[in-house]
């Protein structure tokens, strides 16, 4: 099942193959920049400065490599 199919099944209250994952596509599913930095280090991912996407919550931008690692089904479009 593709990510798109998984989301559509969920929206229609049908059972997808697994629960859809959303990591960083919205402010509600973001991650604190310092936590994101530490997680990337713990997973052995490339070390680089974390871009802040939301200043009040200090949310860091979730890069495509982290989304792929987490199996995220949703991306930010904007």
PDB file of C-alpha atoms in Angstrom:
ATOM      1  CA  UNK A   1       0.000   0.000   0.000  1.00  0.00           C
ATOM      2  CA  UNK A   2       1.370   3.426  -0.914  1.00  0.00           C
ATOM      3  CA  UNK A   3       1.432   6.362   1.478  1.00  0.00           C
ATOM      4  CA  UNK A   4      -1.342   8.035  -0.503  1.00  0.00           C
ATOM      5  CA  UNK A   5      -3.543   4.928  -0.352  1.00  0.00           C
ATOM      6  CA  UNK A   6      -2.846   4.567   3.375  1.00  0.00           C
ATOM      7  CA  UNK A   7      -3.948   8.148   4.082  1.00  0.00           C
ATOM      8  CA  UNK A   8      -7.082   7.821   1.921  1.00  0.00           C
ATOM      9  CA  UNK A   9      -8.082   4.577   3.660  1.00  0.00           C
ATOM     10  CA  UNK A  10      -7.644   6.254   7.033  1.00  0.00           C
ATOM     11  CA  UNK A  11      -9.658   9.327   6.042  1.00  0.00           C
ATOM     12  CA  UNK A  12     -12.488   7.035   4.933  1.00  0.00           C
ATOM     13  CA  UNK A  13     -12.362   5.150   8.282  1.00  0.00           C
ATOM     14  CA  UNK A  14     -11.168   1.937   6.640  1.00  0.00           C
ATOM     15  CA  UNK A  15      -8.319  -0.257   7.882  1.00  0.00           C
ATOM     16  CA  UNK A  16      -4.965   0.509   6.176  1.00  0.00           C
ATOM     17  CA  UNK A  17      -2.066  -1.952   6.201  1.00  0.00           C
ATOM     18  CA  UNK A  18      -0.526   0.060   9.068  1.00  0.00           C
ATOM     19  CA  UNK A  19      -1.085   3.316  10.908  1.00  0.00           C
ATOM     20  CA  UNK A  20      -0.008   6.307   8.770  1.00  0.00           C
ATOM     21  CA  UNK A  21       3.010   8.187  10.113  1.00  0.00           C
ATOM     22  CA  UNK A  22       3.311  11.977  10.034  1.00  0.00           C
ATOM     23  CA  UNK A  23       6.659  13.367  11.143  1.00  0.00           C
ATOM     24  CA  UNK A  24       7.076  17.095  10.660  1.00  0.00           C
ATOM     25  CA  UNK A  25       4.433  17.814   8.030  1.00  0.00           C
ATOM     26  CA  UNK A  26       2.630  20.225  10.382  1.00  0.00           C
ATOM     27  CA  UNK A  27       3.395  22.261  13.486  1.00  0.00           C
ATOM     28  CA  UNK A  28       1.518  19.679  15.524  1.00  0.00           C
ATOM     29  CA  UNK A  29       3.770  16.838  14.358  1.00  0.00           C
ATOM     30  CA  UNK A  30       7.070  18.693  14.509  1.00  0.00           C
ATOM     31  CA  UNK A  31      10.032  18.078  16.759  1.00  0.00           C
ATOM     32  CA  UNK A  32      12.024  20.425  18.967  1.00  0.00           C
ATOM     33  CA  UNK A  33      15.248  21.423  17.208  1.00  0.00           C
ATOM     34  CA  UNK A  34      17.558  20.283  20.024  1.00  0.00           C
ATOM     35  CA  UNK A  35      15.787  16.923  20.236  1.00  0.00           C
ATOM     36  CA  UNK A  36      15.998  16.537  16.472  1.00  0.00           C
ATOM     37  CA  UNK A  37      19.723  17.343  16.559  1.00  0.00           C
ATOM     38  CA  UNK A  38      20.329  14.719  19.259  1.00  0.00           C
ATOM     39  CA  UNK A  39      18.201  12.115  17.451  1.00  0.00           C
ATOM     40  CA  UNK A  40      20.113  12.621  14.207  1.00  0.00           C
ATOM     41  CA  UNK A  41      23.394  12.172  16.122  1.00  0.00           C
ATOM     42  CA  UNK A  42      22.126   9.035  17.884  1.00  0.00           C
ATOM     43  CA  UNK A  43      21.069   7.511  14.552  1.00  0.00           C
ATOM     44  CA  UNK A  44      24.429   8.351  12.954  1.00  0.00           C
ATOM     45  CA  UNK A  45      22.891  10.713  10.393  1.00  0.00           C
ATOM     46  CA  UNK A  46      24.711  13.658   8.840  1.00  0.00           C
ATOM     47  CA  UNK A  47      25.458  16.377  11.382  1.00  0.00           C
ATOM     48  CA  UNK A  48      24.342  19.826  10.194  1.00  0.00           C
ATOM     49  CA  UNK A  49      22.671  22.908  11.677  1.00  0.00           C
ATOM     50  CA  UNK A  50      18.933  22.400  12.178  1.00  0.00           C
ATOM     51  CA  UNK A  51      16.719  24.935  10.396  1.00  0.00           C
ATOM     52  CA  UNK A  52      14.039  26.398  12.673  1.00  0.00           C
ATOM     53  CA  UNK A  53      10.578  26.221  11.089  1.00  0.00           C
ATOM     54  CA  UNK A  54       8.497  27.562  13.983  1.00  0.00           C
ATOM     55  CA  UNK A  55      10.112  30.007  16.381  1.00  0.00           C
ATOM     56  CA  UNK A  56       7.724  29.798  19.360  1.00  0.00           C
ATOM     57  CA  UNK A  57       7.984  26.036  19.759  1.00  0.00           C
ATOM     58  CA  UNK A  58      11.544  25.958  18.331  1.00  0.00           C
ATOM     59  CA  UNK A  59      10.577  23.260  15.844  1.00  0.00           C
ATOM     60  CA  UNK A  60      13.333  21.975  13.597  1.00  0.00           C
ATOM     61  CA  UNK A  61      12.900  21.140   9.929  1.00  0.00           C
ATOM     62  CA  UNK A  62      12.563  17.389   9.441  1.00  0.00           C
ATOM     63  CA  UNK A  63      14.797  16.509   6.493  1.00  0.00           C
ATOM     64  CA  UNK A  64      13.809  13.901   3.881  1.00  0.00           C
ATOM     65  CA  UNK A  65      16.370  11.402   5.206  1.00  0.00           C
ATOM     66  CA  UNK A  66      14.768  11.499   8.661  1.00  0.00           C
ATOM     67  CA  UNK A  67      11.279  11.189   7.160  1.00  0.00           C
ATOM     68  CA  UNK A  68      12.413   8.159   5.162  1.00  0.00           C
ATOM     69  CA  UNK A  69      14.005   6.588   8.243  1.00  0.00           C
ATOM     70  CA  UNK A  70      10.776   7.037  10.221  1.00  0.00           C
ATOM     71  CA  UNK A  71       8.598   5.803   7.350  1.00  0.00           C
ATOM     72  CA  UNK A  72       6.637   9.053   7.217  1.00  0.00           C
ATOM     73  CA  UNK A  73       3.608   8.967   4.909  1.00  0.00           C
ATOM     74  CA  UNK A  74       3.041  12.738   4.879  1.00  0.00           C
ATOM     75  CA  UNK A  75       5.226  15.633   3.677  1.00  0.00           C
ATOM     76  CA  UNK A  76       4.935  19.378   4.163  1.00  0.00           C
ATOM     77  CA  UNK A  77       3.698  21.243   1.067  1.00  0.00           C
ATOM     78  CA  UNK A  78       4.176  24.909   1.327  1.00  0.00           C
TER      79      UNK A  78
END
